[in-house]
Short mmCIF file of C-alpha atoms in Angstrom, two decimals:
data_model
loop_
_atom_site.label_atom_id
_atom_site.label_comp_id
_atom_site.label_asym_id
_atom_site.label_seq_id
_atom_site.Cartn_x
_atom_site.Cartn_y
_atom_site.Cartn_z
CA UNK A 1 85.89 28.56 15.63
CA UNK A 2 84.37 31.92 14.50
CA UNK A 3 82.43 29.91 12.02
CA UNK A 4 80.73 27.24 14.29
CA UNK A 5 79.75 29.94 16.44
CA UNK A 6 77.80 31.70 13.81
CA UNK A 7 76.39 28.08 13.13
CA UNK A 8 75.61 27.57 16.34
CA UNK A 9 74.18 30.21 16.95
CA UNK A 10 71.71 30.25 13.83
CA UNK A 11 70.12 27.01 15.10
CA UNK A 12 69.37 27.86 18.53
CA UNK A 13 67.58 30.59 16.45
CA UNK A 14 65.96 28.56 14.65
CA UNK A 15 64.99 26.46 17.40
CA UNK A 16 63.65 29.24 19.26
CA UNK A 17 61.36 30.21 16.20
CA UNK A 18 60.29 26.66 16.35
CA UNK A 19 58.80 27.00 20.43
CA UNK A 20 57.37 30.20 19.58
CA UNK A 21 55.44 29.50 16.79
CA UNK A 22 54.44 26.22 18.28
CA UNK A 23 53.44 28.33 21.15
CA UNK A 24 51.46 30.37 19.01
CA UNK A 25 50.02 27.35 17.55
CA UNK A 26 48.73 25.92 20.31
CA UNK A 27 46.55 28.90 21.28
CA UNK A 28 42.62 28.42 21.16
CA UNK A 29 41.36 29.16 17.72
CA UNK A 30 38.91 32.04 19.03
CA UNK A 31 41.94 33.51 19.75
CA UNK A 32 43.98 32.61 17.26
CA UNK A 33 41.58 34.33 14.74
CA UNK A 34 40.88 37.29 17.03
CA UNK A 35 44.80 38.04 16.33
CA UNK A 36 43.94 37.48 12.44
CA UNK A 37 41.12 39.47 12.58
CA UNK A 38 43.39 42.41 13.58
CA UNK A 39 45.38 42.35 9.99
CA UNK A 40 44.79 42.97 6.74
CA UNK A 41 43.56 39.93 5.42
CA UNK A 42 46.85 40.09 3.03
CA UNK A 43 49.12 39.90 6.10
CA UNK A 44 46.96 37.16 7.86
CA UNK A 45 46.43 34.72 4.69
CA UNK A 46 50.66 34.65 4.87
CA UNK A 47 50.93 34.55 8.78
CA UNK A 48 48.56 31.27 8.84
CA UNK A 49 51.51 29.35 6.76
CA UNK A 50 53.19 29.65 10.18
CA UNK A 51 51.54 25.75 11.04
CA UNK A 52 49.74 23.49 9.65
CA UNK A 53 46.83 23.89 11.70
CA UNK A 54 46.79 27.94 11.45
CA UNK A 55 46.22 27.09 7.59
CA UNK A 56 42.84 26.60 7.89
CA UNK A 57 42.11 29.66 10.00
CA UNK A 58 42.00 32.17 7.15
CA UNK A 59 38.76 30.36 5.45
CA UNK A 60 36.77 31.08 9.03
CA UNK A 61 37.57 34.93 9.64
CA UNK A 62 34.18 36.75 10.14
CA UNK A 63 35.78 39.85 7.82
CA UNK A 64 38.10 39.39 4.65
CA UNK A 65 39.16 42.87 3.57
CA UNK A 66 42.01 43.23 1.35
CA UNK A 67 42.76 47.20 0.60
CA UNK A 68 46.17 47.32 -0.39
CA UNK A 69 47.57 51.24 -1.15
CA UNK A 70 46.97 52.60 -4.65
CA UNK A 71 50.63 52.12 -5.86
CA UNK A 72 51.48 48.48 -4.05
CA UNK A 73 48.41 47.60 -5.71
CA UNK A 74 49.56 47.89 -9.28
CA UNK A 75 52.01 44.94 -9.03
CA UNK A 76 49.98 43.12 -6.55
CA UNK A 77 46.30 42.92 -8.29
CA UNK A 78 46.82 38.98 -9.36
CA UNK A 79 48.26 37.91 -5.95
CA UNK A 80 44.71 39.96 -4.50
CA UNK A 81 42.60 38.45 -6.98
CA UNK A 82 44.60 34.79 -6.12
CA UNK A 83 44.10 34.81 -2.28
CA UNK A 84 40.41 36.40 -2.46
CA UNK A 85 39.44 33.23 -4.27
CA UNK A 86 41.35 31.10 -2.33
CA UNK A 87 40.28 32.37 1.31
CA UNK A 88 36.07 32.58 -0.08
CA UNK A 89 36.42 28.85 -1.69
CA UNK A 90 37.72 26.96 1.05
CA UNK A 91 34.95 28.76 3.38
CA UNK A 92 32.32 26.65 5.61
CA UNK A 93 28.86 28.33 4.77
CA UNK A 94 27.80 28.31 8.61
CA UNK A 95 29.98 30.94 9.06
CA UNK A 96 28.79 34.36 8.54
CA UNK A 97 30.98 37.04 6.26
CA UNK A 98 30.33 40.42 8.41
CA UNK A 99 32.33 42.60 6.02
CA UNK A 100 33.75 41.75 2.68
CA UNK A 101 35.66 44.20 1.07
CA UNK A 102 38.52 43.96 -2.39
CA UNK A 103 40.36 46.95 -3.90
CA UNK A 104 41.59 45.62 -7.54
CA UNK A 105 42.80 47.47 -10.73
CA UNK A 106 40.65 47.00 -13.40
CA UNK A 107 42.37 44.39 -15.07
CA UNK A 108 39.63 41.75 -16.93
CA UNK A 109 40.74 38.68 -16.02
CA UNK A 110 41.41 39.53 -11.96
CA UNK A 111 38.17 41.18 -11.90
CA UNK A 112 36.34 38.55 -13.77
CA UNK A 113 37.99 35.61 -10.98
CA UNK A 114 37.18 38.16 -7.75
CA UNK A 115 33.39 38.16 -9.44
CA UNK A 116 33.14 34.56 -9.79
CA UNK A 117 34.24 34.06 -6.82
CA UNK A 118 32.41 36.77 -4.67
CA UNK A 119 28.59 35.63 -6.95
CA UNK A 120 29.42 32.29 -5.66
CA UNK A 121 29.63 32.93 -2.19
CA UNK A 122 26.98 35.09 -2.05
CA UNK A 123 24.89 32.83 -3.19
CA UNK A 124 25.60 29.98 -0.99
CA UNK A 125 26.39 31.62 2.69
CA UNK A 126 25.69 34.51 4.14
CA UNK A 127 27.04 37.85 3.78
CA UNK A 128 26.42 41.18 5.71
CA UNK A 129 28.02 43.71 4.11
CA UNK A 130 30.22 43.34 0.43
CA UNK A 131 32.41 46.45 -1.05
CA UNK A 132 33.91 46.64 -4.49
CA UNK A 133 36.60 49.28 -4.71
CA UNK A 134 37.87 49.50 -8.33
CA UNK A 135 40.66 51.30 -9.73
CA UNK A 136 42.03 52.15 -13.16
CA UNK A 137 45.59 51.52 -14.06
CA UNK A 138 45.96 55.51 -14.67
CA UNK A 139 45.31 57.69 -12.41
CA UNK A 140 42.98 60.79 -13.37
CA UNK A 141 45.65 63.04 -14.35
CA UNK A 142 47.23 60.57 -16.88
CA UNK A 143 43.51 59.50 -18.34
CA UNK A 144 42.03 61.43 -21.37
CA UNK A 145 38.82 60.57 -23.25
CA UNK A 146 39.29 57.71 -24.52
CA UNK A 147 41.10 55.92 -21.39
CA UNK A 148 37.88 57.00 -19.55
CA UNK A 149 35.41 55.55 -22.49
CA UNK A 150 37.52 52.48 -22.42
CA UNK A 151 37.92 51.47 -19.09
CA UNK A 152 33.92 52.38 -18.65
CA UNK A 153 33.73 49.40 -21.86
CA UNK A 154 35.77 47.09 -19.22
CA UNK A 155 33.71 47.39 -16.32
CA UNK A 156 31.19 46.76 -18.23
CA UNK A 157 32.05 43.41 -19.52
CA UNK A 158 32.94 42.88 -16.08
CA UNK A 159 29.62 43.82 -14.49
CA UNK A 160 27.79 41.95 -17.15
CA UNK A 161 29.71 39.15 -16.66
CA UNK A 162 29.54 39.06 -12.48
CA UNK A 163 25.68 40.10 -11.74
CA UNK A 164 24.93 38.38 -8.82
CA UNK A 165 28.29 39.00 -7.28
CA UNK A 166 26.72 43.00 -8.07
CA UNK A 167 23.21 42.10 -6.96
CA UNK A 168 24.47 41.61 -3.88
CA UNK A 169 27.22 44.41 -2.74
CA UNK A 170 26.67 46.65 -0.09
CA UNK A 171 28.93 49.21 -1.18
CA UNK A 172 30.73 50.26 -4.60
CA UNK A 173 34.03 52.66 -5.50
CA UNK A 174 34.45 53.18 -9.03
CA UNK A 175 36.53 55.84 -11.31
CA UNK A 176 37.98 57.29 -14.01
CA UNK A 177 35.05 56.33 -16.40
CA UNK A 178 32.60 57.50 -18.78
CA UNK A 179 29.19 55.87 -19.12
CA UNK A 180 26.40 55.57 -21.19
CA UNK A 181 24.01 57.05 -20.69
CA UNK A 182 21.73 53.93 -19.48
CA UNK A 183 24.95 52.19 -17.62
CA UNK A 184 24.61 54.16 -14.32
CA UNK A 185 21.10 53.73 -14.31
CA UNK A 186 21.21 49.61 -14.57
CA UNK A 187 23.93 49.32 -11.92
CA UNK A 188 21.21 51.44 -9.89
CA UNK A 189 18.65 48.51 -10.80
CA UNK A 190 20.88 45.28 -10.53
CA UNK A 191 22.79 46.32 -7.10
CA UNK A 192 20.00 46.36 -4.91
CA UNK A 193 21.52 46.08 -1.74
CA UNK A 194 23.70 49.43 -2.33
CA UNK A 195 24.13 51.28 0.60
CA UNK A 196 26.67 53.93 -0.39
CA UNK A 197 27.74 54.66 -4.31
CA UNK A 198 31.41 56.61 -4.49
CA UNK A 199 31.98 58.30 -8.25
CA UNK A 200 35.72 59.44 -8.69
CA UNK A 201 35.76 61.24 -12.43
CA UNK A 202 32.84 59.22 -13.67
CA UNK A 203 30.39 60.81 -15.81
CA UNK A 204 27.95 59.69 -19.06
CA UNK A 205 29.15 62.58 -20.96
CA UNK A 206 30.27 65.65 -20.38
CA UNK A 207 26.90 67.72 -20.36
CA UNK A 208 25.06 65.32 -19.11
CA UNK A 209 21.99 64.54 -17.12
CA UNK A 210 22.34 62.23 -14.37
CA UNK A 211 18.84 60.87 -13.09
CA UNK A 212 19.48 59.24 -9.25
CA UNK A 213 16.50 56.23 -8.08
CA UNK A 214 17.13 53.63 -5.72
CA UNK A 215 15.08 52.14 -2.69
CA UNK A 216 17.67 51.74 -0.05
CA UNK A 217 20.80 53.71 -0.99
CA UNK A 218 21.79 55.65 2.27
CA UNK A 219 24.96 57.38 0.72
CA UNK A 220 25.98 59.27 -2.26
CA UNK A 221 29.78 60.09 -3.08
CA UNK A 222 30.16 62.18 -6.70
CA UNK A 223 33.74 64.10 -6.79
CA UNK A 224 34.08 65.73 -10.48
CA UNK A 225 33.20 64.15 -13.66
CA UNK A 226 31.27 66.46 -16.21
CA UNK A 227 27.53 66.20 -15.58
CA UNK A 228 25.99 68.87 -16.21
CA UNK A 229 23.00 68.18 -13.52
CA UNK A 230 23.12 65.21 -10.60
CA UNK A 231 19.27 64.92 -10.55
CA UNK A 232 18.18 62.99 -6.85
CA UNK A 233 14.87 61.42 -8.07
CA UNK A 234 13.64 59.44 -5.49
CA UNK A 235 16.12 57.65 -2.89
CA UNK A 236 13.78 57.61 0.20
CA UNK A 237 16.59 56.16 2.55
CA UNK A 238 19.22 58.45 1.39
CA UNK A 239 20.87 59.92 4.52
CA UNK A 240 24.79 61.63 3.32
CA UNK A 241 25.68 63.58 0.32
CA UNK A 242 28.76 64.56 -1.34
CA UNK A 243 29.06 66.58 -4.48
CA UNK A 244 32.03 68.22 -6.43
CA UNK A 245 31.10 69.60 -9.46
CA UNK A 246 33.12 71.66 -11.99
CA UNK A 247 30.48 72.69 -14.44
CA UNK A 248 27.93 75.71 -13.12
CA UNK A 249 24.54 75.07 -14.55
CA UNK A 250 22.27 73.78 -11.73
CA UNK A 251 24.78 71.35 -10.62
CA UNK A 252 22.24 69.55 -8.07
CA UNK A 253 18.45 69.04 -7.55
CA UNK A 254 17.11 67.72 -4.52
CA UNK A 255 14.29 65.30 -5.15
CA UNK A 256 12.60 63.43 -2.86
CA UNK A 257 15.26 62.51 -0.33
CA UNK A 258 13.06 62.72 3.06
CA UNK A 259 15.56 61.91 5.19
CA UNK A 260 18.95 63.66 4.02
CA UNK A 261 20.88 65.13 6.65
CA UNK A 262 24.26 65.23 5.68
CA UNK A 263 25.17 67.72 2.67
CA UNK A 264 28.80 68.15 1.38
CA UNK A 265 29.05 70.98 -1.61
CA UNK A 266 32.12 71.36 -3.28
CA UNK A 267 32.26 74.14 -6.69
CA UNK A 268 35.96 73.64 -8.30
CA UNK A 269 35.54 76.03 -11.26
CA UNK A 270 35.91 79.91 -11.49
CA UNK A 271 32.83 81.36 -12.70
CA UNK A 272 30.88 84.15 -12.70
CA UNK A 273 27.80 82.26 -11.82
CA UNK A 274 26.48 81.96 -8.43
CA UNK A 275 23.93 79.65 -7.00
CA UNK A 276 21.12 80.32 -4.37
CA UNK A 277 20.84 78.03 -1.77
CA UNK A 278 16.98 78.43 -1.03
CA UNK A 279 16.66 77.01 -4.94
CA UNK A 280 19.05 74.07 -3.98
CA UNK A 281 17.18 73.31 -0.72
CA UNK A 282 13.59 73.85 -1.81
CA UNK A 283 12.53 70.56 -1.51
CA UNK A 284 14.85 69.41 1.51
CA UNK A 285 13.98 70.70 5.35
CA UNK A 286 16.45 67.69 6.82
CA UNK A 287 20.14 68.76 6.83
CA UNK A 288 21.52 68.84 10.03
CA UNK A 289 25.05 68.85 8.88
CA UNK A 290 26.71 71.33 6.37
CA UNK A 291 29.75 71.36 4.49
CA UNK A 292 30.48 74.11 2.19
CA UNK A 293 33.82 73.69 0.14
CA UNK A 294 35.11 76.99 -1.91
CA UNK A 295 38.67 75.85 -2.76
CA UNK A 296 40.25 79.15 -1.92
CA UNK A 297 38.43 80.67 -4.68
CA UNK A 298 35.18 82.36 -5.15
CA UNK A 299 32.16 82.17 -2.86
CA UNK A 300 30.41 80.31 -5.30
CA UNK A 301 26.75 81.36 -3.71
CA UNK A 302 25.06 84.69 -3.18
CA UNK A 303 23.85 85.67 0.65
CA UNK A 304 19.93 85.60 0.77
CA UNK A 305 17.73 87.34 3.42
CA UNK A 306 17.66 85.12 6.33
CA UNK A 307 13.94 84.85 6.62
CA UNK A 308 13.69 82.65 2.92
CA UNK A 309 16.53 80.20 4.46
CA UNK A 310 15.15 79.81 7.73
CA UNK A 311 12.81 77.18 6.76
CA UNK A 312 15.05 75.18 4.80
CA UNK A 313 18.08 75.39 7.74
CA UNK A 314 15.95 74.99 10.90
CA UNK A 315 17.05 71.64 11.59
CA UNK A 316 20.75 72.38 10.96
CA UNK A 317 22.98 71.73 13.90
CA UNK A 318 26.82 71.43 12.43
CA UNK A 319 28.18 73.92 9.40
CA UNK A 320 31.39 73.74 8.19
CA UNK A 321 32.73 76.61 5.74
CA UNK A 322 35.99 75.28 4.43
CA UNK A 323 38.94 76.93 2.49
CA UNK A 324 37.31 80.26 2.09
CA UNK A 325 39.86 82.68 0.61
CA UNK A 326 42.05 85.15 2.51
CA UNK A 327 40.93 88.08 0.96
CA UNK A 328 37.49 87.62 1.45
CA UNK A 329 35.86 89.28 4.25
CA UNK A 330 34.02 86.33 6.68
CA UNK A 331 31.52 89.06 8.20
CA UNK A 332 29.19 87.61 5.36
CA UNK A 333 28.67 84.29 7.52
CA UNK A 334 26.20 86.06 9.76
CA UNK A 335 22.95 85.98 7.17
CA UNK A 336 23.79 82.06 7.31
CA UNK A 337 23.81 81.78 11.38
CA UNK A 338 20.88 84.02 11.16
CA UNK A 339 18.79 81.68 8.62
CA UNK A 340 20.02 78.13 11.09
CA UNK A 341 18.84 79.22 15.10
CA UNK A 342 19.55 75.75 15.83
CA UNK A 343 23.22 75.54 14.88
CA UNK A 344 25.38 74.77 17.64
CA UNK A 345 28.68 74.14 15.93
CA UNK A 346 30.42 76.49 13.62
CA UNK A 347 33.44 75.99 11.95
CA UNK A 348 35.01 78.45 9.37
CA UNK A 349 38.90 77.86 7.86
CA UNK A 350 40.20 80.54 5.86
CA UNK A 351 43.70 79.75 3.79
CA UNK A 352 44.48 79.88 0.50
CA UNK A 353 45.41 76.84 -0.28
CA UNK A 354 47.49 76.70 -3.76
CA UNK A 355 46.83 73.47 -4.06
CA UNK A 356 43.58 73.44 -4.21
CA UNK A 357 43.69 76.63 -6.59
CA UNK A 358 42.20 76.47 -10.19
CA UNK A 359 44.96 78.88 -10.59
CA UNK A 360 47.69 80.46 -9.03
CA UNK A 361 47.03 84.04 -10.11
CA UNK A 362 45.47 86.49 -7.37
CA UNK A 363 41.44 86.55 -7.90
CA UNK A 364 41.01 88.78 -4.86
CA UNK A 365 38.33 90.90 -7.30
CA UNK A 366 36.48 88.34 -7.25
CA UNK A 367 36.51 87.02 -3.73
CA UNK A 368 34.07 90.15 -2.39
CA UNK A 369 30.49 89.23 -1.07
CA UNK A 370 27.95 91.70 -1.35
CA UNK A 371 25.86 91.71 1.80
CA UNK A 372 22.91 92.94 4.01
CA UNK A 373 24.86 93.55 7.67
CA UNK A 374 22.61 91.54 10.19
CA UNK A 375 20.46 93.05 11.92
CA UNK A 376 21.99 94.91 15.47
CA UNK A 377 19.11 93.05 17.68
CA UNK A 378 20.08 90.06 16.40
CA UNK A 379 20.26 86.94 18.82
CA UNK A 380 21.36 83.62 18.51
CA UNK A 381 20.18 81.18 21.23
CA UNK A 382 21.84 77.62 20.48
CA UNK A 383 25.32 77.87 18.99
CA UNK A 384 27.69 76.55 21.82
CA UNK A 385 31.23 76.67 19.47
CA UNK A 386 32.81 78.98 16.94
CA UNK A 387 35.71 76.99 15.65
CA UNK A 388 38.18 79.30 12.80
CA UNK A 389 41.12 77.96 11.44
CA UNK A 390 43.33 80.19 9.90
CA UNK A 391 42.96 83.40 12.65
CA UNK A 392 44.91 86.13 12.44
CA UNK A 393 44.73 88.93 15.03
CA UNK A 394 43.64 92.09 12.56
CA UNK A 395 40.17 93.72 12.66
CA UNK A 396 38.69 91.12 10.32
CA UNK A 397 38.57 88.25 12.45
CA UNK A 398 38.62 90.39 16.07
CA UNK A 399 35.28 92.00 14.63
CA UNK A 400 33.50 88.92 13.03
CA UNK A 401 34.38 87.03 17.01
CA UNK A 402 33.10 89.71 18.87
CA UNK A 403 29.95 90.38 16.49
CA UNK A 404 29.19 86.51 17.11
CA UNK A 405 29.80 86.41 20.37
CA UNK A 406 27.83 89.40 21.04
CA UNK A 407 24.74 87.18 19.18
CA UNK A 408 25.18 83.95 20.42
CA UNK A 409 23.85 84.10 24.29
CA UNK A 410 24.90 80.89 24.75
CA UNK A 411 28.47 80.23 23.45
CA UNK A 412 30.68 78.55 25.36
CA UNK A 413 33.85 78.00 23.05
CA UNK A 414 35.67 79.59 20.75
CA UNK A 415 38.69 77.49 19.54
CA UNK A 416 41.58 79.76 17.39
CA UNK A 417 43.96 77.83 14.71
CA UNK A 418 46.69 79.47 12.82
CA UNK A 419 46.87 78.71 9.35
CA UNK A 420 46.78 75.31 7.81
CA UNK A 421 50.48 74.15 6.34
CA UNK A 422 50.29 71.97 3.27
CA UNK A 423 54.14 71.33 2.65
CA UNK A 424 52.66 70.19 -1.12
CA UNK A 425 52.46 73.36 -1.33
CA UNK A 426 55.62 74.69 -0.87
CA UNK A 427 56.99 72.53 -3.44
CA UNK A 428 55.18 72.70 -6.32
CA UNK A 429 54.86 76.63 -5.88
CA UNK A 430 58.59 78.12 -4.29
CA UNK A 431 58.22 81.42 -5.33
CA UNK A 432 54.56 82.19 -3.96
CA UNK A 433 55.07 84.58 -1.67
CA UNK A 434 52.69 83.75 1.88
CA UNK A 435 51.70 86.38 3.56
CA UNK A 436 53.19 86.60 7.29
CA UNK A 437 51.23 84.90 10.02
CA UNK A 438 49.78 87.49 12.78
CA UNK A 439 48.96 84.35 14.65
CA UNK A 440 49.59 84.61 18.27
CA UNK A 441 52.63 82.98 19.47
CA UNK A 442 53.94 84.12 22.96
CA UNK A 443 51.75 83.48 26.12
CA UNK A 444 51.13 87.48 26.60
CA UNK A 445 50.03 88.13 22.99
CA UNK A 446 47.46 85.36 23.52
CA UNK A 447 46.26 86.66 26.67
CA UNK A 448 45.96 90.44 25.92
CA UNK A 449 43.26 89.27 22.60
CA UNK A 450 41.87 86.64 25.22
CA UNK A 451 40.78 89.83 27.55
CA UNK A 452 40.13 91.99 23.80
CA UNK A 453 37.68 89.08 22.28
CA UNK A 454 35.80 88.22 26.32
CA UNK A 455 34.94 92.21 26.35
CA UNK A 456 32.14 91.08 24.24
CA UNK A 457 30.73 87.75 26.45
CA UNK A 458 31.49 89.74 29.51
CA UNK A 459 27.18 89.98 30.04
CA UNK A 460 27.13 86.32 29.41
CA UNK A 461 26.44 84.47 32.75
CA UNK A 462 29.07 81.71 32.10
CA UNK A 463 31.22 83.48 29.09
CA UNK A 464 33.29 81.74 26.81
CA UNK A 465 36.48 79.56 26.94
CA UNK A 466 39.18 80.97 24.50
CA UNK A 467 41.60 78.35 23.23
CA UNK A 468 44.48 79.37 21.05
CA UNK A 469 45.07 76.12 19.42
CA UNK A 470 48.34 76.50 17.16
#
């Protein structure tokens, strides 16, 4: 009796699957592939086996992006490479491709297939945007010299062997490989459609030169790798820049790049070298938004009287100072809103974050900034919001508040984190100690420095919101 139940049951399941997916069948196909649309392309190639007449819907979605996480990836990259063919070969060319985008390991004979496949389409329908993201089977803690020299040899073969699926991308990811040193330069030349170029560990030799030319490339990713000098000839479109270096000789020069406003700075090494920023701006008067990375380490560029930087910062509007170590006095920020009257947004985060480290060993000595104070008259007529992560209520950051509030005439928010919490952290380094928070927890403590930190906007017409945001 038990049994037949069970049976029973199972086929009035079964039936019930049956309605619903020919429910689902019978829905318009606008709507149909609206639903598709919504999944990665992965999940929606297997969803259309659902019915016979959903089979067809995968070849007419306007976007086919298949990003799959960096692990699943690894025993996936031949069932990627499979459907990618299958979904662009069984297309109708009237329909337009608005976004195309594969992540595949660096495996030859996937990435030779994907290439193929990608040339072919381009070449016979049309195709907005296209975005190779390519990974190497190690990662760039397991890859030493020669990994990176011979996975550069394999993308190689595989760019040489795909160029007009190349010619025509819109957007490219590589990493983990060395160059030579005229490699970076022709994928510059054949992808002439690049919008935005991401290096992860690439390089053409540690010490070496890289020279940057392109007519329409609007954004520029580098994150380590060994050159000794990113050179930005002439990119006339370029609009966003990110840079992490780890050597210290005059890691970037700013060519002609009229209409850069977006500058990310990262410096990962110790050294004893600092960089001025009036050198690394002298030919740029465009940045409106300004990210300066330290790592928890050293502030990796020397303060410079206001009056040389004002030039090069008066169209800055957003500046970001990120991870700037604990011991490090912050009163040094002034000569920077001094040098940019137009900022309006401000955002400092103070942390040591071990993580991020070169090493775990205290470097406090080294963390001092020598500075002119600002001058006592000095006035600040546009920033709206101060934004600090990582407050603590001690004289260092009750001073620096009041000192910019006392500037900035028109400030109308200051927003307070505590610390940032990277739980990485705590595992990989146990017996660290962390200094106790002096954060503000109960509703009285954050009132009474409310009423200490509005003392100073209290001549303001409309003074500041304080928001204690732990």
């Amino acid at each position: 009796m038990k049994l037949n139940r069970v049976r029973r049951r199972r086929r009035d399941m079964q039936k019930a699957a049956a309605v619903n997916v020919d429910r689902l069948s019978e829905l318009p196909n606008d709507l149909l592939l609206n639903i598709l649309e919504r999944l990665d392309t992965l999940d929606a190639f297997r969803a259309s086996f659902v019915s016979k007449r959903m089979q067809k819907l995968p070849s007419m979605l306007s976007q086919i992006v298949i990003d799959l996480g960096d692990d699943e990836l690894v025993g996936k990259n031949s069932v990627v490479a499979d459907v990618t063919c299958k979904i662009l070969s069984k297309r109708s060319p009237e329909i337009t491709i608005r976004n195309l985008k594969v992540k595949l390991l660096l495996t030859p004979n996937d990435c030779r297939s994907v290439g193929k496949s990608v040339g072919l389409t381009m070449a016979t329908q049309k195709l907005d945007a296209a975005e190779f993201d390519i990974l190497t089977p190690k990662n760039s803690y397991l890859c030493k010299d020669a990994d990176l020299l011979n996975y550069a040899n394999q993308f190689n073969t595989f760019f040489a062997d795909c160029p007009d699926a190349f010619s025509g991308l819109t957007r490219l990811q590589l990493e983990n490989l060395r160059f030579g040193e005229s490699d970076i330069p022709n994928i510059l030349s054949t992808c002439k459609r690049l919008e935005s170029l991401c290096f992860f560990e690439c390089d053409a030799g540690i010490q070496s030169v890289l020279h940057v030319e392109h007519a329409g490339l609007v954004e520029l990713v580098i994150s380590y790798g060994r050159f000794k000098t990113v050179q930005l000839d002439c990119l006339p479109k370029l609009q966003r820049v990110a840079y992490t270096w780890i050597l210290d000789e005059n890691p970037l020069v700013l060519g002609f790049v009229p209409q850069l406003s977006k500058l990310s700075l990262t410096n990962t090494r110790l050294s004893d070298k600092t960089l001025m920023l009036s050198q690394l701006l002298a030919n740029v008067q465009t940045v409106s938004d300004l990210y300066l990375d330290f790592e928890s380490e050293k502030i990796w560029f020397r303060p410079e009287c206001p009056r040389v930087l004002a030039p090069l910062l008066g169209q800055l509007r957003f500046m970001n100072l990120d991870n700037l170590p604990e011991d490090c006095d912050i009163a040094w920020t002034m000569f920077l809103l001094e040098a940019a009257p137009s900022v309006e947004e401000l955002c400092i985060t103070v942390w040591d974050h071990k993580c991020a480290k070169e090493s775990q060993k205290s470097y406090s000595k080294k963390t001092d900034v020598k500075w002119e104070p600002s001058a006592p008259n000095f006035k600040h007529k546009n920033l709206a919001k101060l934004t600090i992560y990582g407050f603590q209520s001690d004289s260092k950051f009750m001073g620096y508040i009041k000192r910019v509030m006392e500037a900035a005439l028109n400030i109308k928010e200051v927003c307070l984190h505590d610390r940032k919490v990277c739980n990485l952290c705590a595992v990989l380094f146990p017996h660290i100690e962390v200094r106790p928070s002096t954060y503000p927890r109960s509703f009285e403590e954050k009132d009474s420095l409310r009423k200490k930190i509005t003392e100073a906007s209290m001549m303001m017409a409309s003074p500041a919101v304080i928001h204690f945001r732990s």
